[in-house]
Short mmCIF file of C-alpha atoms in Angstrom, two decimals:
data_model
loop_
_atom_site.label_atom_id
_atom_site.label_comp_id
_atom_site.label_asym_id
_atom_site.label_seq_id
_atom_site.Cartn_x
_atom_site.Cartn_y
_atom_site.Cartn_z
CA MET A 1 0.00 0.00 0.00
CA THR A 2 1.49 3.28 -1.04
CA ARG A 3 1.13 6.46 0.94
CA GLN A 4 -1.35 7.67 -1.65
CA GLU A 5 -3.44 4.51 -1.47
CA PHE A 6 -3.44 4.75 2.28
CA LYS A 7 -4.71 8.32 2.12
CA ILE A 8 -7.50 7.30 -0.25
CA CYS A 9 -8.36 4.36 1.98
CA PHE A 10 -8.46 6.62 5.03
CA ASN A 11 -10.70 9.17 3.34
CA GLN A 12 -13.05 6.47 2.17
CA TYR A 13 -13.44 4.39 5.30
CA PHE A 14 -12.41 6.34 8.35
CA ASP A 15 -15.83 7.87 9.05
CA ALA A 16 -17.68 4.60 8.54
CA ILE A 17 -15.28 2.72 10.80
CA ARG A 18 -15.41 5.34 13.50
CA ARG A 19 -19.23 5.43 13.46
CA TYR A 20 -19.32 1.65 13.39
CA LEU A 21 -17.40 1.69 16.67
CA VAL A 22 -20.01 4.06 18.11
CA TYR A 23 -22.80 1.72 17.02
CA ARG A 24 -21.03 -1.05 18.80
CA GLY A 25 -21.01 1.02 21.97
CA ALA A 26 -17.80 3.00 22.12
CA ASP A 27 -18.10 6.63 23.15
CA THR A 28 -17.09 9.14 20.49
CA GLU A 29 -13.62 9.77 21.92
CA LEU A 30 -12.84 6.09 22.26
CA ALA A 31 -14.23 5.41 18.80
CA THR A 32 -11.89 8.04 17.38
CA ASP A 33 -8.91 6.58 19.24
CA ILE A 34 -9.65 3.01 18.23
CA ALA A 35 -10.30 4.01 14.62
CA GLN A 36 -7.01 5.89 14.52
CA ASP A 37 -5.18 2.88 15.97
CA VAL A 38 -6.79 0.63 13.41
CA PHE A 39 -5.62 2.81 10.53
CA MET A 40 -2.13 3.10 12.01
CA LYS A 41 -1.94 -0.66 12.24
CA LEU A 42 -3.19 -1.00 8.70
CA TRP A 43 -0.40 1.32 7.55
CA GLU A 44 2.26 -0.49 9.55
CA LYS A 45 1.22 -3.82 8.10
CA LYS A 46 2.17 -2.54 4.66
CA LEU A 47 -0.36 -4.79 3.00
CA GLU A 48 -1.29 -4.69 -0.64
CA PHE A 49 -4.28 -2.45 -1.15
CA GLU A 50 -7.34 -4.34 -2.41
CA GLU A 51 -10.58 -2.40 -2.17
CA GLY A 52 -12.91 -5.13 -0.90
CA ARG A 53 -10.46 -7.02 1.21
CA THR A 54 -9.04 -3.94 2.86
CA LYS A 55 -12.51 -2.75 3.79
CA SER A 56 -13.37 -6.12 5.37
CA LEU A 57 -10.07 -6.10 7.17
CA LEU A 58 -10.77 -2.64 8.60
CA TYR A 59 -14.12 -3.73 10.04
CA LYS A 60 -12.52 -6.87 11.44
CA MET A 61 -9.67 -4.95 13.01
CA ALA A 62 -12.03 -2.32 14.42
CA SER A 63 -14.27 -4.99 15.92
CA ASP A 64 -11.35 -6.87 17.43
CA ALA A 65 -9.86 -3.67 18.85
CA PHE A 66 -13.23 -2.72 20.34
CA VAL A 67 -13.74 -6.12 21.96
CA SER A 68 -10.19 -6.22 23.21
CA HIS A 69 -10.55 -2.75 24.73
CA PHE A 70 -13.58 -3.74 26.79
CA ARG A 71 -12.05 -7.05 27.74
CA LYS A 72 -9.01 -5.22 29.07
CA ALA A 73 -11.11 -2.61 30.85
CA GLN A 74 -13.25 -5.45 32.27
CA VAL A 75 -16.42 -3.46 31.82
CA ALA A 76 -19.16 -4.11 29.33
CA ALA A 77 -19.77 -1.53 26.70
CA LYS A 78 -22.78 0.48 27.70
CA TYR A 79 -24.43 2.44 25.00
CA GLU A 80 -25.06 5.95 26.20
CA GLN A 81 -24.11 7.97 23.18
CA SER A 82 -26.22 10.81 22.00
CA LEU A 83 -26.80 10.67 18.34
CA GLU A 84 -27.32 14.24 17.39
CA LEU A 85 -30.54 15.07 15.68
CA LYS A 86 -30.04 16.91 12.44
CA VAL A 87 -33.65 17.22 11.34
CA GLU A 88 -35.03 20.72 11.48
CA SER A 89 -38.45 21.92 10.67
CA ASN A 90 -39.90 25.39 10.16
CA ASP A 91 -42.96 24.27 12.01
CA PRO A 92 -42.18 24.60 15.77
CA HIS A 93 -44.81 21.97 16.53
CA LYS A 94 -43.21 19.54 14.17
CA GLN A 95 -39.76 20.36 15.58
CA LEU A 96 -40.93 19.65 19.08
CA GLU A 97 -42.40 16.38 17.90
CA TYR A 98 -39.11 15.39 16.32
CA GLU A 99 -37.25 16.16 19.51
CA GLU A 100 -39.59 14.05 21.50
CA VAL A 101 -39.21 11.17 19.10
CA HIS A 102 -35.47 11.64 19.24
CA GLY A 103 -35.49 11.29 23.02
CA GLN A 104 -37.45 8.08 22.83
CA TYR A 105 -35.21 6.90 20.04
CA LEU A 106 -32.08 7.39 22.13
CA ILE A 107 -33.58 5.49 25.02
CA ALA A 108 -34.46 2.68 22.63
CA MET A 109 -30.86 2.63 21.35
CA SER A 110 -29.44 2.34 24.85
CA ILE A 111 -31.82 -0.48 25.70
CA MET A 112 -31.25 -2.30 22.44
CA GLY A 113 -28.70 -5.11 22.41
CA GLU A 114 -25.36 -4.40 20.78
CA LYS A 115 -25.96 -6.88 17.97
CA GLN A 116 -29.31 -5.42 17.04
CA ARG A 117 -28.13 -1.84 17.37
CA GLU A 118 -25.09 -2.15 15.16
CA VAL A 119 -27.15 -3.77 12.42
CA PHE A 120 -29.92 -1.23 12.73
CA LEU A 121 -27.64 1.84 12.73
CA MET A 122 -25.51 0.52 9.87
CA ASN A 123 -28.69 0.11 7.91
CA ARG A 124 -30.23 3.44 8.80
CA ILE A 125 -27.30 5.83 9.06
CA GLU A 126 -24.77 4.18 6.79
CA GLU A 127 -27.52 3.12 4.43
CA MET A 128 -25.89 -0.27 4.01
CA THR A 129 -27.96 -3.07 2.53
CA TYR A 130 -28.54 -6.23 4.56
CA ARG A 131 -26.22 -8.06 2.22
CA GLU A 132 -23.47 -5.53 2.78
CA ILE A 133 -23.94 -5.57 6.55
CA ALA A 134 -23.83 -9.36 6.48
CA LYS A 135 -20.57 -9.19 4.60
CA ARG A 136 -18.99 -6.60 6.90
CA LEU A 137 -20.00 -8.35 10.08
CA ASP A 138 -19.34 -11.80 8.72
CA LEU A 139 -22.96 -12.88 9.23
CA SER A 140 -25.56 -14.52 7.03
CA VAL A 141 -28.16 -12.22 5.48
CA LYS A 142 -30.76 -14.18 7.44
CA ALA A 143 -29.05 -13.32 10.69
CA VAL A 144 -28.99 -9.65 9.74
CA GLU A 145 -32.71 -9.77 8.91
CA LYS A 146 -33.42 -11.41 12.23
CA ARG A 147 -31.49 -8.77 14.16
CA MET A 148 -33.24 -6.04 12.19
CA SER A 149 -36.64 -7.52 13.07
CA GLN A 150 -35.64 -7.56 16.73
CA ALA A 151 -34.49 -3.95 16.56
CA ILE A 152 -37.63 -2.77 14.79
CA GLY A 153 -39.74 -4.73 17.26
CA LEU A 154 -38.13 -2.90 20.17
CA LEU A 155 -38.61 0.47 18.50
CA ARG A 156 -42.27 -0.20 17.75
CA GLU A 157 -42.72 -1.19 21.37
CA ARG A 158 -41.40 2.18 22.50
CA LEU A 159 -43.57 3.86 19.91
CA ILE A 160 -46.72 2.23 21.17
CA LYS A 161 -45.82 2.94 24.78
CA LYS A 162 -45.63 6.55 23.92
CA MET B 1 -39.41 6.87 2.02
CA SER B 2 -39.64 5.35 -1.39
CA THR B 3 -35.96 5.91 -1.98
CA ASN B 4 -34.90 3.75 0.96
CA GLN B 5 -34.26 0.60 -1.00
CA HIS B 6 -31.89 -0.65 1.65
CA ILE B 7 -34.75 -0.94 4.11
CA LYS B 8 -37.00 -3.95 3.89
CA ASP B 9 -40.69 -2.98 3.83
CA GLU B 10 -41.51 -5.01 6.93
CA HIS B 11 -38.76 -3.14 8.80
CA LYS B 12 -40.08 0.32 8.01
CA LEU B 13 -41.03 2.60 10.87
CA PRO B 14 -43.48 5.49 10.94
CA GLU B 15 -42.24 8.47 8.94
CA ASP B 16 -41.19 10.64 11.89
CA TRP B 17 -39.24 7.82 13.40
CA GLU B 18 -37.52 7.03 10.14
CA LYS B 19 -36.56 10.66 9.74
CA VAL B 20 -35.17 10.87 13.26
CA ALA B 21 -33.31 7.55 12.92
CA ARG B 22 -31.72 8.47 9.64
CA HIS B 23 -30.74 11.96 10.75
CA SER B 24 -29.34 11.21 14.15
CA GLU B 25 -25.62 10.78 13.83
CA PRO B 26 -22.77 10.58 16.29
CA GLN B 27 -20.77 13.80 16.54
CA PHE B 28 -17.04 13.72 17.09
CA SER B 29 -14.87 16.34 18.73
CA ARG B 30 -11.95 15.49 16.45
CA SER B 31 -12.48 15.84 12.74
CA LYS B 32 -11.26 13.33 10.24
CA ASP B 33 -8.56 15.82 9.18
CA ASP B 34 -7.38 16.19 12.77
CA VAL B 35 -6.97 12.44 12.99
CA TRP B 36 -5.17 12.33 9.67
CA ASN B 37 -2.72 15.04 10.65
CA ASP B 38 -2.08 13.26 13.93
CA MET B 39 -1.35 10.05 12.05
CA VAL B 40 0.93 11.74 9.55
CA ALA B 41 2.92 13.17 12.45
CA GLN B 42 3.23 9.68 13.95
CA ILE B 43 4.19 8.13 10.66
CA HIS B 44 6.90 10.76 10.20
CA GLU B 45 8.14 10.34 13.72
CA GLN B 46 8.58 6.61 13.66
CA PRO B 47 11.22 6.20 11.00
CA LYS B 48 13.05 9.18 12.46
CA GLU B 49 13.18 7.48 15.81
CA SER B 50 14.40 4.21 14.40
CA LYS B 51 16.98 6.10 12.38
CA VAL B 52 18.36 7.64 15.56
CA ILE B 53 18.54 4.25 17.20
CA GLN B 54 20.18 2.79 14.16
CA LEU B 55 22.66 5.62 14.07
CA ARG B 56 23.44 5.18 17.75
CA TRP B 57 23.96 1.46 17.26
CA PHE B 58 25.96 2.16 14.16
CA LYS B 59 28.06 4.71 15.99
CA TYR B 60 29.13 2.19 18.62
CA ALA B 61 29.75 -0.47 16.03
CA ALA B 62 31.79 1.95 13.95
CA ALA B 63 33.75 3.06 16.99
CA ALA B 64 34.44 -0.58 17.88
CA VAL B 65 35.52 -1.35 14.34
CA VAL B 66 37.73 1.72 14.17
CA LEU B 67 39.27 0.84 17.51
CA LEU B 68 39.84 -2.75 16.43
CA LEU B 69 41.28 -1.69 13.09
CA SER B 70 43.53 0.94 14.58
CA THR B 71 44.75 -1.45 17.28
CA THR B 72 45.39 -4.13 14.68
CA ALA B 73 47.05 -1.64 12.38
CA PHE B 74 49.20 -0.43 15.24
CA LEU B 75 50.25 -3.96 16.17
CA ARG B 76 50.70 -4.85 12.53
CA PHE B 77 52.69 -1.84 11.41
CA TYR B 78 54.49 -0.69 14.54
CA THR B 79 58.09 -0.86 13.45
CA GLU B 80 61.29 -1.07 15.41
CA SER B 81 64.27 0.19 13.45
CA VAL B 82 67.97 -0.08 14.16
CA SER B 83 70.46 1.96 12.24
CA ILE B 84 74.18 1.34 12.65
CA PRO B 85 76.38 4.12 11.27
CA ALA B 86 79.68 3.57 9.49
CA GLY B 87 82.48 2.80 11.86
CA LEU B 88 80.30 0.89 14.35
CA HIS B 89 78.87 -2.60 14.73
CA GLY B 90 75.72 -3.55 16.56
CA SER B 91 73.48 -6.41 17.56
CA VAL B 92 69.75 -6.84 17.89
CA SER B 93 67.58 -9.41 19.62
CA LEU B 94 64.34 -10.27 17.83
CA PRO B 95 61.11 -11.10 19.75
CA ASP B 96 61.55 -14.88 19.39
CA GLY B 97 65.12 -14.81 20.66
CA SER B 98 66.74 -14.85 17.23
CA THR B 99 69.74 -12.57 17.11
CA VAL B 100 71.19 -10.34 14.45
CA GLU B 101 74.72 -8.99 14.27
CA LEU B 102 74.79 -5.78 12.31
CA ASN B 103 77.81 -4.65 10.36
CA ALA B 104 78.71 -1.00 9.90
CA ALA B 105 76.36 1.21 7.86
CA THR B 106 73.41 -1.17 8.17
CA GLU B 107 69.72 -0.59 8.71
CA LEU B 108 67.34 -3.21 10.05
CA SER B 109 63.62 -2.93 10.80
CA PHE B 110 60.90 -5.33 11.88
CA HIS B 111 57.38 -5.41 13.36
CA PRO B 112 57.80 -6.66 16.96
CA PHE B 113 54.06 -7.04 17.75
CA TRP B 114 53.36 -8.89 14.55
CA TRP B 115 56.37 -11.14 14.92
CA GLN B 116 54.43 -14.30 15.79
CA PHE B 117 52.46 -14.01 12.55
CA ASP B 118 55.24 -12.86 10.29
CA ARG B 119 58.92 -13.29 11.01
CA SER B 120 60.34 -10.87 8.53
CA VAL B 121 62.94 -8.14 8.71
CA LYS B 122 64.01 -5.50 6.29
CA MET B 123 67.72 -5.08 6.03
CA GLU B 124 70.05 -2.95 3.94
CA GLY B 125 73.76 -3.40 4.56
CA GLU B 126 75.24 -6.50 6.06
CA ALA B 127 73.99 -8.64 8.88
CA PHE B 128 74.54 -12.07 10.34
CA PHE B 129 71.38 -13.83 11.48
CA ASN B 130 71.10 -16.57 14.06
CA VAL B 131 67.49 -17.64 13.67
CA LYS B 132 65.55 -19.70 16.19
CA LYS B 133 63.62 -22.61 14.67
CA GLY B 134 60.04 -21.81 13.78
CA SER B 135 57.94 -20.53 10.92
CA SER B 136 59.73 -19.14 7.92
CA PHE B 137 61.97 -16.19 8.56
CA LEU B 138 62.38 -13.62 5.82
CA VAL B 139 65.12 -11.11 5.24
CA LEU B 140 63.90 -8.56 2.73
CA SER B 141 66.46 -6.38 1.01
CA LYS B 142 66.37 -4.20 -2.05
CA ASN B 143 68.51 -6.71 -3.92
CA GLY B 144 66.96 -9.97 -2.81
CA THR B 145 65.00 -11.98 -0.28
CA THR B 146 66.36 -14.72 1.94
CA THR B 147 64.00 -17.25 3.50
CA VAL B 148 64.93 -19.68 6.25
CA LEU B 149 63.28 -21.78 8.91
CA GLY B 150 65.90 -21.82 11.60
CA THR B 151 69.57 -21.37 10.90
CA SER B 152 72.44 -18.94 10.95
CA PHE B 153 73.46 -17.04 7.90
CA ASN B 154 74.94 -13.79 6.69
CA VAL B 155 73.26 -11.39 4.31
CA ASN B 156 75.16 -8.67 2.55
CA SER B 157 73.06 -6.25 0.57
CA ARG B 158 75.10 -3.19 -0.26
CA GLU B 159 74.71 -0.97 -3.31
CA ASP B 160 74.00 -3.41 -6.17
CA GLY B 161 75.54 -6.44 -4.52
CA TYR B 162 73.74 -9.23 -2.75
CA THR B 163 75.58 -12.09 -1.08
CA VAL B 164 74.21 -14.64 1.33
CA PHE B 165 76.35 -17.08 3.24
CA CYS B 166 74.85 -19.99 5.14
CA LYS B 167 76.65 -21.02 8.29
CA SER B 168 74.18 -23.67 9.41
CA GLY B 169 70.85 -25.10 8.31
CA LYS B 170 69.28 -24.34 4.97
CA VAL B 171 68.60 -21.01 3.34
CA SER B 172 66.58 -20.04 0.30
CA VAL B 173 67.81 -16.94 -1.55
CA GLN B 174 65.71 -15.08 -4.08
CA HIS B 175 66.34 -12.24 -6.46
CA GLU B 176 63.37 -11.51 -8.66
CA THR B 177 62.70 -14.86 -10.39
CA SER B 178 66.05 -16.41 -9.58
CA GLU B 179 66.23 -18.65 -6.53
CA VAL B 180 68.94 -20.84 -5.03
CA VAL B 181 68.97 -22.95 -1.92
CA ILE B 182 72.22 -23.04 0.02
CA THR B 183 73.30 -25.07 3.03
CA TYR B 184 76.25 -25.21 5.41
CA ASN B 185 79.27 -23.24 4.18
CA GLU B 186 77.67 -22.41 0.86
CA SER B 187 77.06 -18.94 -0.49
CA ALA B 188 74.83 -17.29 -3.04
CA GLN B 189 75.98 -14.22 -4.87
CA LEU B 190 74.06 -11.92 -7.21
CA LYS B 191 75.84 -11.73 -10.56
CA ALA B 192 75.76 -8.77 -12.94
CA ASN B 193 73.27 -10.63 -15.18
CA GLY B 194 70.74 -10.72 -12.35
CA GLU B 195 71.16 -14.44 -11.64
CA LEU B 196 72.13 -15.83 -8.29
CA GLU B 197 75.24 -17.98 -8.30
CA LYS B 198 75.79 -20.68 -5.76
CA ARG B 199 79.32 -21.29 -4.56
CA THR B 200 80.31 -24.29 -2.50
CA ASP B 201 84.02 -23.54 -1.99
CA ALA B 202 83.21 -20.72 0.33
CA ASN B 203 85.43 -19.92 3.21
CA GLY B 204 83.13 -19.04 6.03
CA SER B 205 85.33 -16.52 7.68
CA GLU B 206 85.51 -14.56 4.44
CA PHE B 207 81.78 -13.85 4.89
CA ILE B 208 81.29 -13.78 8.61
CA GLY B 209 84.75 -12.96 9.95
CA TRP B 210 83.42 -9.41 10.42
CA ILE B 211 81.48 -10.57 13.45
CA ASP B 212 84.81 -11.12 15.16
CA ASN B 213 86.24 -7.94 13.55
CA GLN B 214 88.14 -10.06 11.01
CA PHE B 215 87.88 -8.85 7.42
CA ILE B 216 89.22 -11.45 5.08
CA PHE B 217 89.54 -10.92 1.36
CA ASN B 218 90.14 -13.58 -1.23
CA ALA B 219 91.14 -12.01 -4.55
CA LYS B 220 88.80 -9.06 -3.99
CA SER B 221 89.27 -5.85 -5.96
CA LEU B 222 90.79 -2.96 -4.08
CA ARG B 223 87.57 -1.09 -4.87
CA ASP B 224 85.68 -3.54 -2.64
CA VAL B 225 88.40 -3.55 -0.01
CA THR B 226 88.57 0.23 0.27
CA ARG B 227 84.80 0.41 0.49
CA GLU B 228 84.86 -2.00 3.42
CA ILE B 229 87.59 0.00 5.11
CA GLU B 230 85.62 3.19 4.59
CA LEU B 231 82.58 1.61 6.28
CA GLN B 232 84.47 0.01 9.13
CA TYR B 233 86.50 3.08 10.06
CA ASP B 234 84.04 5.68 8.84
CA ILE B 235 86.59 7.43 6.69
CA ASP B 236 86.95 8.52 3.07
CA LEU B 237 89.55 6.46 1.25
CA ASN B 238 90.42 7.64 -2.21
CA ILE B 239 92.29 5.53 -4.75
CA VAL B 240 94.27 8.01 -6.79
CA GLU B 241 94.94 5.90 -9.88
CA ASP B 242 91.85 4.36 -11.49
CA ASP B 243 93.55 1.13 -12.57
CA VAL B 244 94.60 0.37 -9.00
CA ALA B 245 90.93 -0.07 -8.05
CA ASP B 246 90.82 -3.29 -10.07
CA TRP B 247 93.88 -4.81 -8.45
CA LYS B 248 93.04 -7.98 -6.56
CA PHE B 249 93.81 -8.18 -2.89
CA THR B 250 94.12 -11.32 -0.84
CA GLY B 251 94.60 -10.81 2.87
CA ALA B 252 92.91 -9.53 5.95
CA PHE B 253 92.59 -6.69 8.41
CA ASN B 254 91.35 -6.52 11.94
CA ARG B 255 88.93 -3.75 12.74
CA SER B 256 90.30 -3.44 16.28
CA ASP B 257 93.57 -2.29 14.79
CA ASP B 258 94.12 1.39 14.19
CA VAL B 259 93.08 2.61 10.72
CA LYS B 260 96.62 3.68 9.91
CA GLU B 261 97.97 0.26 10.81
CA THR B 262 95.40 -1.39 8.55
CA LEU B 263 96.16 0.97 5.66
CA GLU B 264 99.87 0.37 6.20
CA VAL B 265 99.55 -3.43 6.05
CA ILE B 266 97.41 -3.39 2.89
CA SER B 267 99.51 -0.70 1.18
CA ILE B 268 102.77 -2.53 1.72
CA SER B 269 101.43 -5.86 0.48
CA MET B 270 100.12 -4.17 -2.70
CA GLY B 271 103.09 -1.94 -3.35
CA LEU B 272 101.08 1.19 -2.56
CA LYS B 273 101.46 4.06 -0.14
CA PHE B 274 98.80 5.98 1.75
CA GLU B 275 98.61 9.50 3.02
CA GLN B 276 96.25 11.32 5.33
CA ASN B 277 94.58 14.35 3.77
CA SER B 278 92.57 15.40 6.80
CA ASP B 279 91.15 13.92 10.00
CA ARG B 280 88.92 11.37 8.23
CA SER B 281 90.22 11.41 4.70
CA TYR B 282 92.98 9.27 3.27
CA SER B 283 94.23 8.41 -0.17
CA VAL B 284 96.30 5.56 -1.59
CA ARG B 285 98.53 5.79 -4.63
CA LYS B 286 101.27 3.83 -6.37
CA GLN B 287 104.60 3.96 -4.53
CA ASN B 288 106.66 5.24 -7.44
CA HIS B 289 104.70 8.48 -7.67
#
């Protein structure tokens, strides 16, 4: 991997990897640190750059680093990240409604299991297809669908409660 | 909603919820560019660091090598030189106990710390060697090289002449491509044609009498004899008539005798007379002049 290839690789995948770590349960600072470590390691490995394989490797490395961090720290990852709401409406009523939904949504995310959450957020924020998620997380598409159903189920539950 | 092809229909949420879900993103305090710049700094640092370490390691290694080389070079090339002026004799002990008797106007040098690897001496003039048995022993002169294992022999390398006399053991004498091996009481002499000639009728004392201050000549030209006298007494001795220089002299002188006595003895036997020009200058001429 040349310096140039590495730069391209970084620009292409850094954000996705860092957010992926947040979906898993890392806080934003930790996610940044782990993502940076992962890219440093990738550079030090001096591997050949292959689009698909390198991307898979990055997710794998990020996941391993995340797991290893919490194993070392001997605490379970607890999702308490605020995902910032970027929707704005001219209608103050509508805006208020969105903010309320957002609050419920965040609670749902913190309650949701890690496996369901990562699949759900990758699908919604990263706009990754089930097939792609399956590939990145080394799962079957069926497994992804199942986790999605569980995630949606939990969200609908919160929705009805409200 | 219709554009969200990545979402399965059965997994769709009410519109507000979809909107919130898809527009709620994690926010980071450090931008992607910050992270990149941080990484670039690290990437630049690392090789620098390893370079410093390498240099440090290299520095010690280089210092060790230089020290080793300079020590070796010192041991290898440190030279002990002995220079005997005209009019004097001397003697030198070599590191292995071999001894060298040095005739007048002779220079000898050798490498004392390298002696066990290379027994060789450089010698110009005349010297008698008594060599302890061991690896080959070389006497390097401008006019030839003499190689022995352990023996006693005399080497005379003066001006263009080169004569080696073997008193005991076996000696190999070389001049350019010519080589002869001589043993007890044999001599090798460099001829004008560049070949070494071996002589077996040698009279030992003719070659090594000088060690006991005896200078014995057997049909030697007066040119050679006067040269020897000049060296032994450190004087100038001038032969007035050119043809006299080729006259052959058979006889001897003893260096412990006074120079005038020696000149007297030789002059009388050759029908010559000598006179003193100054303190250290003499000349010989035919008697009838």
